[in-house]
Amino acid sequence: MGRWKAMPTLEDYLASQSGRFESELCELLRIPSVSAIGEHRGDIERAADWVLGQFQSLGFRTEKISTSGNPLVFAESPAVSGAPTVLVYGHYDVQPVDPLAEWTTPPFEPTRRGENLYARGATDDKGQMFTHIKSAEAWLKTDGKLPVNLKFLIEGEEEVSSTNLFPFVERERAKLACDVAVISDSSQFAAGRPAITYGLRGIAYYELRLTGPKQDLHSGTFGGAVTNPAKALCLVIAALVDKQGRIQVPGFYDDVAPLTDQERQQFAALEFDEAAFMRQIDVDGLSGEIGYTTLERRWARPTCDVNGLTSGYQGEGAKTVLPARASAKFSFRLVPNQDPKKVSAALEPFLRGLLPPGIKMELIDFHGAPGVVVPLDSPYMAAAIRAIERSFGKKPVFMREGGSIPIVTTFRQQLGVDTLLLGWGLDDDNAHSPNEKFNLADFHRGIKASAYLWAELAKQSP
Ligand code: BES
Ligand code: MN
Ligand code: MN
């Protein structure tokens, strides 16, 4: 009888390594890789190197690719001939942490409380992205090989709109060639309600800067005759949306793909608990475009939000001043088939036409990305449904999301593939907010679902 050492099963391996997976994730979460703030450039580099190191230790062919912004990490598993190729995308950059005072524990000191791990990036997207790295590890350590070919593309500029990733994907179509893309950077429908997301909104983000007199003035001496830029800003911002919640930029709705009756019925069947939703964010009322439900407004209708407002005296007490300038950051969420460039072209003259005398404006166009809907009837989708059901113990529901992942449309256009949006997060994970968290049970279920996904996708011929 030959001696043989039984390899652990995939499930046993995942169970035995769960503590290490969590502590490795904490290492990555300790790196403050905030892409919006230039001062974190060194941390961005460290996070990219850390991710690269993970792939190196799996024996993948790895590349750190510098761009004119933040580096990309590309990694490719050893070839499995005849098996499909899956492109996994994720991002190692995170959003700024302000308001810092509202965090219970510091954002870059990952802390476990109950079943949750708290840190900036825990769910968006370090924790979710990491599930696919650990599932690949589990296959290699229990089977010696992967059932599919995996390519990983992990970027550091998603939270600032993937500006340098678009040209990279266009240039490197051969390197990125694949049969399907997978992204875990979204949410389940609710706790215990796993979901597959089939639609994301797009975005168009701006800053409007208004200037009036050459410097701040006494509001008694000058007020009433000199146009106040803060008032002008309120007027302009208020004119963006009417009382029905309809955006007033000319032509804005021309290309909007309408919700079908069938889709409206599917949303309505989702058992959305509006009262619980309001409790979660502690508000006693909701508002939005007339004629649409909350889920329709969040997932499938365009909208406009003010993201920041600045003008005048913000210090202690009262100061009678007529400020010299005022500015706002604001953005539209777009739906298929709106084009962010078309929105920008119509926005500038619309705003200019609203300006009262004595006010000059500058409009900064930060970034844009179109919305996307992916088909539900592909064999890859069927594989994803089976993998999620096996791991989470429940069939996923289909949903859309209001957030944006800019590169998804580019994968379709440049690589000719659809993306499976498999979110392990929850709506109350506090992404982009204080006290971001990720449920650790979902982290481990995500790893397992990912491991099953490779096996299920392997059943599809490429
Ligand atoms: N992970 C989110 C996108 C997301 C949010 C998907 C909620 C599904 C549900 C992503 O990191 C994100 O925040 N994207 C930005 C994109 C923007 C900066 C171009 C967003 O949506 O604001
Ligand atoms: Mn994300
Ligand atoms: Mn995000």
Coordinates of C-alpha atoms and ligand atoms in Angstrom, one line a residue:
M1 CA 0.0 0.0 0.0
G2 CA 1.4 3.3 -1.0
R3 CA 1.5 6.1 1.5
W4 CA -0.9 8.9 0.7
K5 CA -1.8 12.0 2.6
A6 CA -5.4 13.0 2.2
M7 CA -5.8 16.6 1.0
P8 CA -8.3 18.4 3.1
T9 CA -11.7 19.0 1.5
L10 CA -12.3 22.6 0.3
E11 CA -14.8 23.1 3.2
D12 CA -12.4 21.8 5.8
Y13 CA -9.6 24.0 4.4
L14 CA -11.9 27.1 4.6
A15 CA -13.0 26.3 8.1
S16 CA -9.4 25.7 9.3
Q17 CA -8.1 28.9 7.8
S18 CA -10.9 31.2 8.6
G19 CA -9.0 33.0 11.4
R20 CA -5.9 33.6 9.2
F21 CA -8.1 34.9 6.4
E22 CA -9.5 37.5 8.8
S23 CA -6.2 38.5 10.2
E24 CA -4.8 38.9 6.6
L25 CA -7.8 41.1 5.7
C26 CA -7.0 43.2 8.7
E27 CA -3.4 43.8 7.4
L28 CA -4.8 45.2 4.2
L29 CA -7.4 47.2 6.1
R30 CA -4.7 48.9 8.2
I31 CA -3.3 50.5 5.0
P32 CA -5.1 53.9 4.6
S33 CA -5.3 53.7 0.7
V34 CA -7.6 56.7 0.2
S35 CA -7.5 57.6 -3.5
A36 CA -9.2 61.0 -3.3
I37 CA -6.4 62.5 -1.2
G38 CA -3.0 63.0 -2.6
E39 CA -1.2 62.7 0.7
H40 CA -2.1 59.0 0.7
R41 CA -0.1 58.2 -2.4
G42 CA 2.5 56.1 -0.4
D43 CA -0.3 54.1 1.2
I44 CA -1.9 53.5 -2.2
E45 CA 1.5 52.0 -3.3
R46 CA 1.7 49.9 -0.1
A47 CA -1.8 48.5 -0.7
A48 CA -1.0 47.6 -4.3
D49 CA 2.1 45.9 -3.2
W50 CA 0.2 44.0 -0.5
V51 CA -2.3 42.7 -3.0
L52 CA 0.5 41.8 -5.4
G53 CA 2.2 39.8 -2.6
Q54 CA -1.0 37.7 -2.2
F55 CA -0.9 36.7 -5.8
Q56 CA 2.8 36.0 -5.8
S57 CA 2.4 33.6 -2.9
L58 CA -0.3 31.8 -4.8
G59 CA 2.2 31.3 -7.7
F60 CA 0.3 33.5 -10.1
R61 CA 2.0 35.4 -12.8
T62 CA 1.9 39.0 -11.5
E63 CA 2.4 42.5 -12.8
K64 CA 2.2 45.8 -11.0
I65 CA 1.3 48.3 -13.7
S66 CA 2.0 52.0 -13.2
T67 CA -0.4 54.5 -14.7
S68 CA -0.4 58.3 -14.6
G69 CA -2.5 57.8 -11.5
N70 CA -2.5 54.8 -9.1
P71 CA -1.0 51.4 -10.0
L72 CA -3.0 48.4 -11.2
V73 CA -2.4 44.9 -10.0
F74 CA -2.8 42.2 -12.6
A75 CA -2.4 38.5 -11.8
E76 CA -3.0 35.4 -13.8
S77 CA -3.4 31.8 -12.5
P78 CA -1.4 28.9 -14.1
A79 CA -3.3 27.9 -17.3
V80 CA -6.0 25.2 -17.3
S81 CA -6.5 24.2 -20.9
G82 CA -10.1 23.9 -22.1
A83 CA -11.5 25.7 -19.1
P84 CA -13.2 29.1 -19.3
T85 CA -11.3 32.3 -18.3
V86 CA -12.8 34.5 -15.6
L87 CA -11.7 38.1 -15.1
V88 CA -12.1 39.2 -11.5
Y89 CA -12.1 42.9 -10.9
G90 CA -11.9 44.7 -7.5
H91 CA -10.5 47.9 -6.0
Y92 CA -7.9 48.4 -3.2
D93 CA -8.6 52.1 -2.9
V94 CA -11.1 53.5 -0.3
Q95 CA -13.1 56.6 0.3
P96 CA -12.0 59.4 2.7
V97 CA -12.9 58.8 6.4
D98 CA -14.4 62.1 7.3
P99 CA -16.3 62.9 9.6
L100 CA -13.6 61.1 11.7
A101 CA -15.1 62.0 15.0
E102 CA -18.2 59.8 14.3
W103 CA -16.2 56.6 14.1
T104 CA -16.5 54.4 17.3
T105 CA -13.0 52.9 16.6
P106 CA -10.4 54.4 14.3
P107 CA -11.1 53.7 10.6
F108 CA -7.7 52.1 9.9
E109 CA -7.6 50.0 13.1
P110 CA -9.9 47.1 12.1
T111 CA -12.0 46.1 15.1
R112 CA -14.3 43.2 15.6
R113 CA -17.6 43.9 17.4
G114 CA -20.0 41.0 17.4
E115 CA -20.1 39.4 14.0
N116 CA -18.8 42.5 12.3
L117 CA -15.4 43.8 11.3
Y118 CA -15.3 47.6 11.4
A119 CA -12.8 49.5 9.2
R120 CA -12.8 51.8 6.1
G121 CA -12.8 49.4 3.1
A122 CA -14.1 46.4 5.1
T123 CA -17.0 45.9 2.7
D124 CA -16.0 48.5 -0.1
D125 CA -14.1 46.8 -1.5
K126 CA -11.1 45.2 0.3
G127 CA -13.1 42.6 2.2
Q128 CA -15.3 41.6 -0.8
M129 CA -12.4 41.6 -3.3
F130 CA -10.3 39.4 -0.9
T131 CA -13.0 36.7 -0.9
H132 CA -11.9 35.8 -4.5
I133 CA -8.2 35.6 -3.6
K134 CA -8.9 33.3 -0.7
S135 CA -11.2 31.1 -2.8
A136 CA -8.4 30.7 -5.3
E137 CA -6.0 29.8 -2.5
A138 CA -8.4 27.2 -1.2
W139 CA -8.6 25.4 -4.6
L140 CA -4.8 25.5 -5.0
K141 CA -4.2 24.1 -1.5
T142 CA -6.9 21.4 -1.7
D143 CA -6.9 20.4 -5.3
G144 CA -3.5 21.6 -6.5
K145 CA -5.1 23.5 -9.3
L146 CA -8.0 25.8 -10.2
P147 CA -11.0 24.5 -12.2
V148 CA -10.9 27.7 -14.4
N149 CA -8.4 30.2 -15.6
L150 CA -8.4 33.3 -13.4
K151 CA -7.2 36.7 -14.2
F152 CA -7.4 39.4 -11.5
L153 CA -7.5 43.1 -12.2
I154 CA -7.4 45.1 -9.0
E155 CA -7.3 48.9 -9.3
G156 CA -6.7 51.8 -7.0
E157 CA -8.9 54.5 -8.5
E158 CA -12.4 53.1 -8.5
E159 CA -13.5 55.6 -5.9
V160 CA -12.4 58.5 -8.1
S161 CA -14.0 57.0 -11.2
S162 CA -11.3 54.7 -12.7
T163 CA -9.9 57.4 -15.0
N164 CA -6.7 55.5 -15.9
L165 CA -8.3 52.1 -16.1
F166 CA -10.4 52.9 -19.1
P167 CA -7.5 53.4 -21.5
F168 CA -5.7 50.4 -20.0
V169 CA -8.6 48.1 -20.8
E170 CA -8.8 49.5 -24.3
R171 CA -5.1 49.0 -24.9
E172 CA -4.8 45.6 -23.2
R173 CA -7.7 43.7 -24.7
A174 CA -5.6 40.6 -25.4
K175 CA -4.1 40.5 -21.9
L176 CA -7.6 40.8 -20.4
A177 CA -9.4 38.4 -22.8
C178 CA -11.9 36.3 -20.9
D179 CA -15.3 34.6 -21.1
V180 CA -17.0 36.4 -18.2
A181 CA -16.1 39.0 -15.5
V182 CA -16.9 38.8 -11.8
I183 CA -17.1 41.7 -9.3
S184 CA -18.0 41.5 -5.7
D185 CA -18.5 45.2 -4.8
S186 CA -22.2 45.4 -4.1
S187 CA -24.8 44.1 -1.6
Q188 CA -27.2 41.4 -0.8
F189 CA -30.9 42.4 -0.8
A190 CA -31.0 42.1 3.0
A191 CA -29.5 40.0 5.7
G192 CA -30.1 36.4 4.8
R193 CA -31.3 37.4 1.4
P194 CA -28.4 36.9 -1.0
A195 CA -28.8 38.6 -4.4
I196 CA -27.3 39.0 -7.8
T197 CA -27.2 42.6 -9.0
Y198 CA -28.1 43.0 -12.7
G199 CA -28.1 46.8 -13.0
L200 CA -26.0 49.7 -11.7
R201 CA -26.5 53.4 -12.2
G202 CA -24.0 55.6 -13.9
I203 CA -22.8 59.0 -12.7
A204 CA -21.8 62.5 -13.8
Y205 CA -20.0 64.5 -11.1
Y206 CA -19.4 68.3 -11.0
E207 CA -18.2 71.2 -8.9
L208 CA -19.8 74.6 -9.5
R209 CA -17.8 77.6 -8.3
L210 CA -19.5 81.0 -8.2
T211 CA -17.7 84.2 -7.6
G212 CA -19.1 87.7 -6.9
P213 CA -17.2 90.7 -5.5
K214 CA -13.4 90.6 -5.3
Q215 CA -13.5 90.0 -1.5
D216 CA -15.9 89.3 1.4
L217 CA -18.0 92.5 2.2
H218 CA -19.9 94.0 5.1
S219 CA -23.4 92.6 4.5
G220 CA -25.0 95.8 5.9
T221 CA -23.2 98.2 3.7
F222 CA -23.4 96.1 0.5
G223 CA -26.2 93.6 1.0
G224 CA -29.4 94.0 -1.1
A225 CA -27.5 95.7 -4.0
V226 CA -24.6 93.3 -4.6
T227 CA -25.5 89.8 -5.6
N228 CA -24.7 87.3 -2.9
P229 CA -22.9 84.3 -4.3
A230 CA -24.2 82.0 -1.6
K231 CA -27.8 83.0 -2.5
A232 CA -27.0 82.6 -6.2
L233 CA -25.7 79.1 -5.5
C234 CA -28.9 78.2 -3.6
L235 CA -31.0 79.5 -6.5
V236 CA -29.0 77.6 -9.1
I237 CA -28.9 74.3 -7.1
A238 CA -32.7 74.6 -6.4
A239 CA -33.4 75.0 -10.1
L240 CA -31.7 71.7 -11.0
V241 CA -34.8 69.7 -9.8
D242 CA -38.5 70.7 -9.8
K243 CA -41.1 69.9 -7.2
Q244 CA -42.0 66.7 -8.9
G245 CA -38.4 65.5 -8.5
R246 CA -37.7 65.9 -12.2
I247 CA -34.3 67.1 -13.3
Q248 CA -34.5 70.3 -15.3
V249 CA -31.4 70.1 -17.4
P250 CA -32.7 70.3 -21.0
G251 CA -32.9 66.9 -22.7
F252 CA -31.9 65.1 -19.5
Y253 CA -34.6 62.4 -19.9
D254 CA -34.3 61.9 -23.7
D255 CA -32.3 58.7 -23.6
V256 CA -33.5 57.3 -20.3
A257 CA -34.4 53.6 -20.6
P258 CA -37.9 53.4 -19.0
L259 CA -38.8 50.8 -16.4
T260 CA -40.9 48.0 -17.9
D261 CA -44.1 46.9 -16.2
Q262 CA -42.5 43.5 -15.7
E263 CA -39.5 45.0 -13.9
R264 CA -41.7 47.2 -11.8
Q265 CA -43.6 44.0 -10.8
Q266 CA -40.4 42.2 -10.0
F267 CA -39.2 45.1 -7.8
A268 CA -42.6 45.2 -6.0
A269 CA -42.4 41.5 -5.3
L270 CA -39.1 42.0 -3.4
E271 CA -40.7 42.5 0.0
F272 CA -38.8 45.8 0.6
D273 CA -39.5 47.0 4.2
E274 CA -39.8 50.7 3.8
A275 CA -40.3 51.3 7.5
A276 CA -37.2 49.3 8.4
F277 CA -35.3 51.3 5.7
M278 CA -36.3 54.5 7.3
R279 CA -35.4 53.3 10.8
Q280 CA -32.0 52.2 9.5
I281 CA -31.1 55.8 8.5
D282 CA -33.2 57.4 11.1
V283 CA -35.5 59.6 9.0
D284 CA -39.3 60.0 9.3
G285 CA -40.1 60.6 5.7
L286 CA -38.7 60.0 2.1
S287 CA -39.0 62.0 -1.1
G288 CA -38.1 61.7 -4.7
E289 CA -39.4 61.6 -8.3
I290 CA -43.2 61.5 -8.3
G291 CA -44.8 58.3 -9.6
Y292 CA -42.0 55.9 -8.6
T293 CA -41.4 53.7 -5.5
T294 CA -38.4 53.9 -3.3
L295 CA -36.7 50.9 -4.9
E296 CA -37.4 52.3 -8.4
R297 CA -36.0 55.7 -7.4
R298 CA -32.9 54.2 -5.9
W299 CA -32.1 51.6 -8.6
A300 CA -33.6 52.6 -11.9
R301 CA -34.4 56.3 -12.1
P302 CA -31.8 59.1 -12.5
T303 CA -31.4 61.6 -9.7
C304 CA -29.4 64.6 -8.6
D305 CA -27.6 65.0 -5.3
V306 CA -25.7 67.8 -3.7
N307 CA -22.5 66.2 -2.3
G308 CA -21.0 69.3 -0.6
L309 CA -21.7 73.0 -0.2
T310 CA -19.3 75.7 0.9
S311 CA -19.7 79.4 1.4
G312 CA -19.4 82.2 3.9
Y313 CA -18.7 82.2 7.6
Q314 CA -18.6 78.7 9.2
G315 CA -17.0 79.7 12.6
E316 CA -18.4 80.2 16.0
G317 CA -21.1 82.9 16.5
A318 CA -22.6 85.3 14.0
K319 CA -20.6 87.3 11.4
T320 CA -22.4 89.7 9.1
V321 CA -20.7 89.1 5.9
L322 CA -21.5 88.9 2.2
P323 CA -19.2 86.1 1.0
A324 CA -17.2 86.6 -2.2
R325 CA -17.7 83.1 -3.4
A326 CA -19.7 79.9 -3.0
S327 CA -19.3 76.4 -4.4
A328 CA -21.1 73.1 -4.6
K329 CA -20.1 69.6 -5.5
F330 CA -23.1 67.8 -7.0
S331 CA -23.7 64.7 -9.1
F332 CA -26.4 63.0 -11.2
R333 CA -26.9 59.3 -11.0
L334 CA -27.7 58.1 -14.5
V335 CA -29.5 55.0 -15.9
P336 CA -29.1 53.1 -19.1
N337 CA -28.8 54.7 -21.9
Q338 CA -27.9 58.1 -20.7
D339 CA -24.5 59.5 -21.8
P340 CA -22.6 61.5 -19.2
K341 CA -21.0 63.6 -21.9
K342 CA -24.4 64.6 -23.3
V343 CA -25.4 65.6 -19.7
S344 CA -22.3 67.8 -19.4
A345 CA -22.8 69.5 -22.7
A346 CA -26.4 70.5 -21.7
L347 CA -25.6 71.4 -18.1
E348 CA -23.1 74.2 -18.7
P349 CA -25.4 76.5 -20.7
F350 CA -28.3 75.6 -18.5
L351 CA -26.4 76.8 -15.4
R352 CA -25.0 79.9 -17.1
G353 CA -28.6 80.9 -18.0
L354 CA -29.6 80.8 -14.4
L355 CA -26.9 83.2 -13.1
P356 CA -28.0 86.5 -11.6
P357 CA -26.1 89.7 -12.6
G358 CA -22.7 90.1 -11.0
I359 CA -21.9 86.4 -10.6
K360 CA -19.3 84.5 -12.6
M361 CA -19.2 80.7 -12.8
E362 CA -16.7 77.9 -13.3
L363 CA -17.9 74.3 -13.8
I364 CA -15.5 71.5 -13.1
D365 CA -16.5 68.2 -14.8
F366 CA -14.9 65.6 -12.5
H367 CA -15.9 62.3 -14.0
G368 CA -18.7 60.4 -15.6
A369 CA -19.7 56.8 -16.3
P370 CA -22.8 55.3 -17.9
G371 CA -25.2 53.0 -16.2
V372 CA -25.5 49.3 -17.0
V373 CA -27.8 46.4 -17.1
V374 CA -26.5 42.8 -17.6
P375 CA -28.5 39.9 -19.1
L376 CA -30.0 37.4 -16.6
D377 CA -30.3 34.5 -19.0
S378 CA -26.7 33.5 -19.6
P379 CA -25.2 30.1 -18.6
Y380 CA -22.7 32.0 -16.5
M381 CA -25.5 33.6 -14.5
A382 CA -27.0 30.2 -13.9
A383 CA -23.6 29.0 -12.6
A384 CA -23.5 32.0 -10.2
I385 CA -27.0 31.3 -8.9
R386 CA -26.0 27.7 -8.1
A387 CA -22.8 28.8 -6.4
I388 CA -24.6 31.3 -4.2
E389 CA -27.4 28.9 -3.3
R390 CA -24.8 26.3 -2.3
S391 CA -22.9 28.6 0.0
F392 CA -25.7 30.9 1.4
G393 CA -28.3 28.1 1.6
K394 CA -30.8 30.3 -0.3
K395 CA -31.4 31.1 -3.9
P396 CA -30.3 34.7 -4.7
V397 CA -32.9 37.3 -5.8
F398 CA -32.3 39.6 -8.7
M399 CA -31.9 43.3 -7.9
R400 CA -30.5 46.5 -9.3
E401 CA -28.3 48.9 -7.3
G402 CA -28.1 52.7 -7.3
G403 CA -24.3 52.9 -7.0
S404 CA -21.8 52.9 -9.8
I405 CA -18.9 50.7 -10.9
P406 CA -17.6 52.6 -13.9
I407 CA -15.6 49.8 -15.6
V408 CA -18.5 47.4 -16.1
T409 CA -19.6 49.1 -19.3
T410 CA -16.1 49.1 -20.6
F411 CA -15.8 45.3 -20.1
R412 CA -18.8 44.9 -22.3
Q413 CA -17.7 47.3 -24.9
Q414 CA -13.9 46.5 -25.1
L415 CA -13.8 42.8 -24.0
G416 CA -17.3 41.8 -25.2
V417 CA -18.2 40.1 -21.9
D418 CA -20.9 40.6 -19.3
T419 CA -20.2 41.0 -15.6
L420 CA -21.5 38.9 -12.7
L421 CA -22.2 41.3 -9.9
L422 CA -22.1 39.1 -6.8
G423 CA -22.4 41.3 -3.7
W424 CA -21.7 39.9 -0.2
G425 CA -22.3 43.3 1.6
L426 CA -25.4 44.7 3.2
D427 CA -27.1 48.1 2.8
D428 CA -26.3 49.0 6.4
D429 CA -22.5 48.3 6.0
N430 CA -21.9 52.1 6.1
A431 CA -19.9 52.2 2.9
H432 CA -18.6 55.8 2.4
S433 CA -19.8 56.6 5.9
P434 CA -18.5 56.4 9.4
N435 CA -18.2 53.0 11.0
E436 CA -18.0 51.0 7.8
K437 CA -18.3 47.3 8.5
F438 CA -18.4 43.8 6.9
N439 CA -20.3 40.9 8.4
L440 CA -17.6 38.2 9.0
A441 CA -20.1 35.4 8.4
D442 CA -20.8 37.0 5.0
F443 CA -17.1 37.3 4.4
H444 CA -16.7 33.5 4.8
R445 CA -19.9 32.7 2.9
G446 CA -18.5 34.9 0.1
I447 CA -15.3 33.0 0.0
K448 CA -17.2 29.7 -0.2
A449 CA -19.6 31.0 -2.8
S450 CA -16.6 32.2 -4.9
A451 CA -14.9 28.8 -4.5
Y452 CA -18.1 27.1 -5.7
L453 CA -18.4 29.6 -8.5
W454 CA -15.1 28.5 -10.1
A455 CA -16.4 24.9 -10.1
E456 CA -19.8 25.9 -11.6
L457 CA -18.2 28.1 -14.2
A458 CA -15.9 25.2 -15.2
K459 CA -18.9 23.3 -16.3
Q460 CA -19.5 25.9 -19.0
S461 CA -17.4 25.3 -22.1
P462 CA -15.6 28.5 -23.0
Ligands
BES1 N1 -18.9 49.6 -4.4 C1 -19.4 50.9 -4.9 C2 -20.5 50.8 -5.9 C3 -21.8 50.3 -5.4 C4 -22.4 50.9 -4.3 C5 -22.3 49.2 -6.0 C6 -23.6 50.4 -3.9 C7 -23.5 48.7 -5.5 C8 -24.1 49.3 -4.5 C9 -18.2 51.6 -5.5 O1 -17.0 51.5 -4.8 C10 -18.5 53.1 -5.5 O2 -18.7 53.6 -4.4 N2 -18.5 53.7 -6.7 C11 -18.7 55.1 -6.8 C12 -18.3 55.4 -8.2 C13 -17.9 56.8 -8.4 C14 -16.9 57.4 -7.6 C15 -17.6 57.0 -9.9 C16 -20.1 55.5 -6.5 O3 -21.0 54.8 -6.8 O4 -20.2 56.6 -5.9
MN2 MN -16.6 49.6 -4.3
MN3 MN -17.3 52.9 -3.0

